[in-house]
mmCIF file of C-alpha atoms in Angstrom:
data_model
loop_
_atom_site.group_PDB
_atom_site.id
_atom_site.type_symbol
_atom_site.label_atom_id
_atom_site.label_comp_id
_atom_site.label_asym_id
_atom_site.label_seq_id
_atom_site.Cartn_x
_atom_site.Cartn_y
_atom_site.Cartn_z
ATOM 1 C CA UNK A 640 11.440 -24.572 -60.277
ATOM 2 C CA UNK A 641 9.502 -24.835 -63.514
ATOM 3 C CA UNK A 642 12.403 -26.506 -65.348
ATOM 4 C CA UNK A 643 12.536 -29.262 -62.702
ATOM 5 C CA UNK A 644 10.738 -32.619 -62.844
ATOM 6 C CA UNK A 645 10.519 -34.966 -59.852
ATOM 7 C CA UNK A 646 10.208 -38.634 -60.873
ATOM 8 C CA UNK A 647 8.728 -40.830 -58.136
ATOM 9 C CA UNK A 648 8.591 -44.565 -58.832
ATOM 10 C CA UNK A 649 6.475 -46.413 -56.270
ATOM 11 C CA UNK A 650 5.610 -49.958 -55.278
ATOM 12 C CA UNK A 651 2.650 -50.239 -52.901
ATOM 13 C CA UNK A 652 3.373 -47.073 -50.922
ATOM 14 C CA UNK A 653 -0.115 -45.730 -50.273
ATOM 15 C CA UNK A 654 0.780 -45.300 -46.582
ATOM 16 C CA UNK A 655 3.523 -42.760 -47.217
ATOM 17 C CA UNK A 656 2.726 -41.213 -50.582
ATOM 18 C CA UNK A 657 0.847 -38.162 -49.292
ATOM 19 C CA UNK A 658 3.587 -37.375 -46.780
ATOM 20 C CA UNK A 659 6.138 -37.774 -49.556
ATOM 21 C CA UNK A 660 4.224 -35.455 -51.871
ATOM 22 C CA UNK A 661 3.795 -32.880 -49.096
ATOM 23 C CA UNK A 662 7.557 -32.832 -48.685
ATOM 24 C CA UNK A 663 8.229 -32.597 -52.410
ATOM 25 C CA UNK A 664 5.744 -29.745 -52.830
ATOM 26 C CA UNK A 665 7.233 -27.881 -49.864
ATOM 27 C CA UNK A 666 10.850 -28.143 -50.958
ATOM 28 C CA UNK A 667 10.409 -28.045 -54.744
ATOM 29 C CA UNK A 668 7.446 -25.685 -55.284
ATOM 30 C CA UNK A 669 6.409 -25.408 -58.899
ATOM 31 C CA UNK A 670 8.282 -28.545 -59.975
ATOM 32 C CA UNK A 671 6.537 -31.036 -62.218
ATOM 33 C CA UNK A 672 5.719 -34.243 -60.316
ATOM 34 C CA UNK A 673 5.614 -37.498 -62.286
ATOM 35 C CA UNK A 674 4.551 -40.544 -60.274
ATOM 36 C CA UNK A 675 4.804 -44.008 -61.819
ATOM 37 C CA UNK A 676 3.249 -46.801 -59.752
ATOM 38 C CA UNK A 677 4.006 -50.446 -60.423
ATOM 39 C CA UNK A 678 2.242 -52.086 -57.485
ATOM 40 C CA UNK A 679 -1.324 -53.163 -56.886
ATOM 41 C CA UNK A 680 -2.491 -50.885 -54.073
ATOM 42 C CA UNK A 681 -4.023 -47.380 -54.207
ATOM 43 C CA UNK A 682 -0.796 -45.373 -54.316
ATOM 44 C CA UNK A 683 -1.587 -43.654 -57.633
ATOM 45 C CA UNK A 684 -5.209 -43.021 -56.604
ATOM 46 C CA UNK A 685 -4.109 -41.477 -53.303
ATOM 47 C CA UNK A 686 -1.629 -39.303 -55.193
ATOM 48 C CA UNK A 687 -4.458 -38.007 -57.374
ATOM 49 C CA UNK A 688 -6.544 -37.397 -54.225
ATOM 50 C CA UNK A 689 -3.632 -35.399 -52.798
ATOM 51 C CA UNK A 690 -3.463 -33.374 -56.005
ATOM 52 C CA UNK A 691 -7.167 -32.508 -55.780
ATOM 53 C CA UNK A 692 -6.920 -31.650 -52.073
ATOM 54 C CA UNK A 693 -3.841 -29.459 -52.444
ATOM 55 C CA UNK A 694 -4.636 -27.962 -55.857
ATOM 56 C CA UNK A 695 -1.195 -29.018 -57.096
ATOM 57 C CA UNK A 696 -0.976 -30.720 -60.507
ATOM 58 C CA UNK A 697 0.525 -34.187 -60.615
ATOM 59 C CA UNK A 698 0.923 -36.799 -63.324
ATOM 60 C CA UNK A 699 0.170 -40.073 -61.529
ATOM 61 C CA UNK A 700 -0.286 -43.295 -63.433
ATOM 62 C CA UNK A 701 -0.490 -47.015 -62.845
ATOM 63 C CA UNK A 702 2.357 -48.551 -64.826
ATOM 64 C CA UNK A 703 0.573 -51.494 -66.433
ATOM 65 C CA UNK A 704 3.077 -54.003 -67.726
ATOM 66 C CA UNK A 705 5.590 -52.796 -65.143
ATOM 67 C CA UNK A 706 8.643 -55.016 -64.899
ATOM 68 C CA UNK A 707 10.612 -53.307 -62.142
ATOM 69 C CA UNK A 708 11.945 -50.041 -60.750
ATOM 70 C CA UNK A 709 14.180 -49.408 -63.725
ATOM 71 C CA UNK A 710 11.210 -49.731 -66.053
ATOM 72 C CA UNK A 711 9.201 -47.267 -63.949
ATOM 73 C CA UNK A 712 12.050 -44.743 -64.038
ATOM 74 C CA UNK A 713 12.297 -45.160 -67.830
ATOM 75 C CA UNK A 714 8.609 -44.295 -68.091
ATOM 76 C CA UNK A 715 9.155 -41.289 -65.828
ATOM 77 C CA UNK A 716 12.082 -40.057 -67.920
ATOM 78 C CA UNK A 717 9.983 -40.384 -71.067
ATOM 79 C CA UNK A 718 7.107 -38.395 -69.565
ATOM 80 C CA UNK A 719 9.111 -35.705 -67.737
ATOM 81 C CA UNK A 720 9.191 -32.274 -69.358
ATOM 82 C CA UNK A 721 11.880 -30.622 -67.239
ATOM 83 C CA UNK A 722 15.448 -30.032 -68.361
ATOM 84 C CA UNK A 723 16.478 -31.194 -64.880
ATOM 85 C CA UNK A 724 15.109 -34.421 -63.381
ATOM 86 C CA UNK A 725 15.280 -35.740 -59.828
ATOM 87 C CA UNK A 726 14.609 -39.392 -59.006
ATOM 88 C CA UNK A 727 13.115 -39.555 -55.502
ATOM 89 C CA UNK A 728 11.925 -42.657 -53.637
ATOM 90 C CA UNK A 729 8.515 -42.488 -51.958
ATOM 91 C CA UNK A 730 9.280 -44.629 -48.896
ATOM 92 C CA UNK A 731 10.596 -41.586 -46.963
ATOM 93 C CA UNK A 732 14.049 -43.070 -46.512
ATOM 94 C CA UNK A 733 15.396 -39.881 -48.073
ATOM 95 C CA UNK A 734 14.602 -36.317 -47.060
ATOM 96 C CA UNK A 735 12.608 -34.087 -49.425
ATOM 97 C CA UNK A 736 14.692 -31.231 -48.028
ATOM 98 C CA UNK A 737 17.680 -32.649 -49.929
ATOM 99 C CA UNK A 738 15.958 -32.205 -53.301
ATOM 100 C CA UNK A 739 17.017 -28.537 -53.753
ATOM 101 C CA UNK A 740 20.608 -29.417 -52.833
ATOM 102 C CA UNK A 741 20.550 -32.204 -55.420
ATOM 103 C CA UNK A 742 19.068 -29.981 -58.123
ATOM 104 C CA UNK A 743 21.262 -26.912 -57.530
ATOM 105 C CA UNK A 744 24.502 -28.160 -59.196
ATOM 106 C CA UNK A 745 22.476 -29.275 -62.218
ATOM 107 C CA UNK A 746 20.629 -25.981 -62.541
ATOM 108 C CA UNK A 747 23.842 -24.012 -62.127
ATOM 109 C CA UNK A 748 25.605 -26.037 -64.819
ATOM 110 C CA UNK A 749 28.158 -27.535 -62.420
ATOM 111 C CA UNK A 750 27.231 -31.203 -62.913
ATOM 112 C CA UNK A 751 25.357 -33.558 -65.239
ATOM 113 C CA UNK A 752 24.606 -36.245 -62.650
ATOM 114 C CA UNK A 753 24.217 -35.665 -58.907
ATOM 115 C CA UNK A 754 24.128 -38.504 -56.397
ATOM 116 C CA UNK A 755 22.579 -38.040 -52.959
ATOM 117 C CA UNK A 756 24.950 -40.297 -51.044
ATOM 118 C CA UNK A 757 24.262 -42.130 -47.793
ATOM 119 C CA UNK A 758 27.959 -42.866 -47.380
ATOM 120 C CA UNK A 759 29.671 -39.591 -48.333
ATOM 121 C CA UNK A 760 31.332 -37.561 -45.562
ATOM 122 C CA UNK A 761 28.650 -35.501 -43.853
ATOM 123 C CA UNK A 762 25.777 -37.884 -44.612
ATOM 124 C CA UNK A 763 23.230 -38.069 -41.775
ATOM 125 C CA UNK A 764 22.182 -41.648 -40.974
ATOM 126 C CA UNK A 765 20.995 -40.990 -37.417
ATOM 127 C CA UNK A 766 17.433 -42.036 -38.296
ATOM 128 C CA UNK A 767 18.466 -45.302 -39.945
ATOM 129 C CA UNK A 768 18.604 -48.689 -38.231
ATOM 130 C CA UNK A 769 21.664 -50.336 -39.804
ATOM 131 C CA UNK A 770 21.386 -53.583 -41.762
ATOM 132 C CA UNK A 771 24.745 -55.364 -41.886
ATOM 133 C CA UNK A 772 24.120 -57.303 -45.083
ATOM 134 C CA UNK A 773 22.536 -54.374 -46.936
ATOM 135 C CA UNK A 774 25.264 -51.912 -45.935
ATOM 136 C CA UNK A 775 28.094 -54.374 -46.605
ATOM 137 C CA UNK A 776 26.625 -55.198 -50.005
ATOM 138 C CA UNK A 777 26.292 -51.528 -50.877
ATOM 139 C CA UNK A 778 29.915 -50.851 -50.013
ATOM 140 C CA UNK A 779 31.103 -53.819 -52.092
ATOM 141 C CA UNK A 780 29.054 -52.661 -55.081
ATOM 142 C CA UNK A 781 30.242 -49.066 -54.659
ATOM 143 C CA UNK A 782 33.865 -50.210 -54.558
ATOM 144 C CA UNK A 783 33.490 -52.290 -57.706
ATOM 145 C CA UNK A 784 31.729 -49.534 -59.637
ATOM 146 C CA UNK A 785 34.332 -47.010 -58.478
ATOM 147 C CA UNK A 786 37.132 -49.222 -59.805
ATOM 148 C CA UNK A 787 35.369 -49.740 -63.139
ATOM 149 C CA UNK A 788 34.343 -46.079 -63.522
ATOM 150 C CA UNK A 789 37.806 -44.778 -62.671
ATOM 151 C CA UNK A 790 36.518 -42.472 -59.957
ATOM 152 C CA UNK A 791 35.152 -42.828 -56.446
ATOM 153 C CA UNK A 792 31.403 -43.373 -56.228
ATOM 154 C CA UNK A 793 30.165 -43.815 -52.665
ATOM 155 C CA UNK A 794 26.490 -44.643 -53.308
ATOM 156 C CA UNK A 795 25.384 -46.233 -56.574
ATOM 157 C CA UNK A 796 21.964 -47.474 -55.441
ATOM 158 C CA UNK A 797 20.719 -44.371 -53.654
ATOM 159 C CA UNK A 798 17.056 -43.430 -54.030
ATOM 160 C CA UNK A 799 17.997 -39.781 -54.565
ATOM 161 C CA UNK A 800 19.633 -38.906 -57.878
ATOM 162 C CA UNK A 801 19.430 -35.985 -60.278
ATOM 163 C CA UNK A 802 20.427 -35.584 -63.893
ATOM 164 C CA UNK A 803 20.033 -33.337 -66.900
ATOM 165 C CA UNK A 804 17.673 -34.323 -69.693
ATOM 166 C CA UNK A 805 20.607 -34.157 -72.118
ATOM 167 C CA UNK A 806 22.625 -36.677 -70.124
ATOM 168 C CA UNK A 807 19.877 -39.202 -69.402
ATOM 169 C CA UNK A 808 18.828 -39.353 -73.056
ATOM 170 C CA UNK A 809 22.471 -39.861 -74.034
ATOM 171 C CA UNK A 810 23.010 -42.782 -71.643
ATOM 172 C CA UNK A 811 19.937 -44.972 -72.231
ATOM 173 C CA UNK A 812 19.856 -47.708 -69.605
ATOM 174 C CA UNK A 813 18.627 -51.181 -70.455
ATOM 175 C CA UNK A 814 17.895 -52.951 -67.182
ATOM 176 C CA UNK A 815 14.308 -52.879 -65.938
ATOM 177 C CA UNK A 816 14.922 -53.824 -62.315
ATOM 178 C CA UNK A 817 17.677 -52.555 -59.997
ATOM 179 C CA UNK A 818 20.823 -52.794 -62.137
ATOM 180 C CA UNK A 819 19.719 -49.660 -64.008
ATOM 181 C CA UNK A 820 21.088 -47.577 -61.103
ATOM 182 C CA UNK A 821 24.625 -48.777 -61.789
ATOM 183 C CA UNK A 822 24.068 -48.398 -65.536
ATOM 184 C CA UNK A 823 23.279 -44.699 -65.278
ATOM 185 C CA UNK A 824 26.407 -44.019 -63.232
ATOM 186 C CA UNK A 825 28.742 -46.200 -65.296
ATOM 187 C CA UNK A 826 27.510 -45.036 -68.687
ATOM 188 C CA UNK A 827 27.669 -41.407 -67.591
ATOM 189 C CA UNK A 828 31.236 -41.879 -66.304
ATOM 190 C CA UNK A 829 32.340 -43.665 -69.467
ATOM 191 C CA UNK A 830 31.008 -40.798 -71.594
ATOM 192 C CA UNK A 831 32.794 -38.195 -69.514
ATOM 193 C CA UNK A 832 29.771 -36.577 -67.892
ATOM 194 C CA UNK A 833 30.388 -34.615 -64.715
ATOM 195 C CA UNK A 834 29.319 -36.580 -61.635
ATOM 196 C CA UNK A 835 28.936 -34.945 -58.233
ATOM 197 C CA UNK A 836 27.936 -36.372 -54.864
ATOM 198 C CA UNK A 837 26.226 -34.586 -51.999
ATOM 199 C CA UNK A 838 25.794 -36.022 -48.484
ATOM 200 C CA UNK A 839 22.199 -37.082 -47.901
ATOM 201 C CA UNK A 840 19.974 -37.694 -44.907
ATOM 202 C CA UNK A 841 18.840 -41.306 -44.636
ATOM 203 C CA UNK A 842 16.114 -42.932 -42.534
ATOM 204 C CA UNK A 843 14.620 -46.387 -42.053
ATOM 205 C CA UNK A 844 11.672 -47.193 -44.321
ATOM 206 C CA UNK A 845 8.357 -45.767 -43.072
ATOM 207 C CA UNK A 846 6.018 -47.810 -45.207
ATOM 208 C CA UNK A 847 5.487 -49.659 -48.439
ATOM 209 C CA UNK A 848 7.146 -52.875 -49.511
ATOM 210 C CA UNK A 849 10.757 -53.276 -50.547
ATOM 211 C CA UNK A 850 11.134 -54.484 -54.108
ATOM 212 C CA UNK A 851 13.526 -57.079 -52.694
ATOM 213 C CA UNK A 852 10.874 -58.589 -50.435
ATOM 214 C CA UNK A 853 11.680 -59.537 -46.838
ATOM 215 C CA UNK A 854 13.473 -62.159 -44.744
ATOM 216 C CA UNK A 855 15.480 -64.806 -46.605
ATOM 217 C CA UNK A 856 13.945 -63.669 -49.872
ATOM 218 C CA UNK A 857 15.362 -60.179 -49.296
ATOM 219 C CA UNK A 858 18.812 -61.578 -48.491
ATOM 220 C CA UNK A 859 18.769 -63.708 -51.656
ATOM 221 C CA UNK A 860 17.496 -60.821 -53.793
ATOM 222 C CA UNK A 861 20.084 -58.398 -52.423
ATOM 223 C CA UNK A 862 22.856 -60.920 -53.034
ATOM 224 C CA UNK A 863 21.893 -61.698 -56.612
ATOM 225 C CA UNK A 864 21.267 -58.037 -57.389
ATOM 226 C CA UNK A 865 24.660 -57.109 -55.970
ATOM 227 C CA UNK A 866 26.357 -59.668 -58.185
ATOM 228 C CA UNK A 867 24.472 -58.388 -61.224
ATOM 229 C CA UNK A 868 25.423 -54.791 -60.399
ATOM 230 C CA UNK A 869 29.108 -55.670 -60.151
ATOM 231 C CA UNK A 870 29.089 -57.904 -63.236
ATOM 232 C CA UNK A 871 27.298 -55.204 -65.211
ATOM 233 C CA UNK A 872 29.895 -52.614 -64.218
ATOM 234 C CA UNK A 873 32.687 -54.885 -65.457
ATOM 235 C CA UNK A 874 30.890 -55.560 -68.745
ATOM 236 C CA UNK A 875 30.296 -51.853 -69.382
ATOM 237 C CA UNK A 876 33.952 -51.119 -68.573
ATOM 238 C CA UNK A 877 35.019 -53.758 -71.116
ATOM 239 C CA UNK A 878 32.584 -52.420 -73.704
ATOM 240 C CA UNK A 879 30.645 -55.701 -73.770
ATOM 241 C CA UNK A 880 27.274 -54.290 -72.680
#
């Protein structure tokens, strides 16, 4: 998989990063791994330790000046050398075994953007403890984006996406936090790129810290982010952003 780059943006995930990298190396052998860390723990250092222990090259850096997940993914896109890129979250909520299934349609020229969906028919959520507000918010956002994009999108904010280098450089996203995920999908749809979804396995978070925080802060963050995602989709549809 020499033409494949795996972009892993992390936020204080030193507890799970080695397990994540083991899974990536097992299921995407030979792929370039680009890790961009925006937190303050030893995630990047532990990734470099893993690289030395396993003898597998990795590009792991602390993203000084980081301003959110979208910013980290931008850095990863800039650094990645592969013609095919996979965005994969390090919190082990998604299965590394789904990486080849995400990459295959891109490598075979069948799609330009592939979404690993938690809500598509066939998705496996047996290992996930449902969150009413998070799931309801996701479905509302997905419905809004689907209406604005003119096609059904079941999972805009998934932590498992793949795209071609050509497409991602042609749909530069602006947001530095979480709205970037909607931007990629909407801008790709508006430009006529081929979007495909595959059912993904989904689990509860094993470690790390959610970028939304916890408790009431998480509820507030999810609510405001959801509104921004939906408003952004409308603005892109109207050509105002």
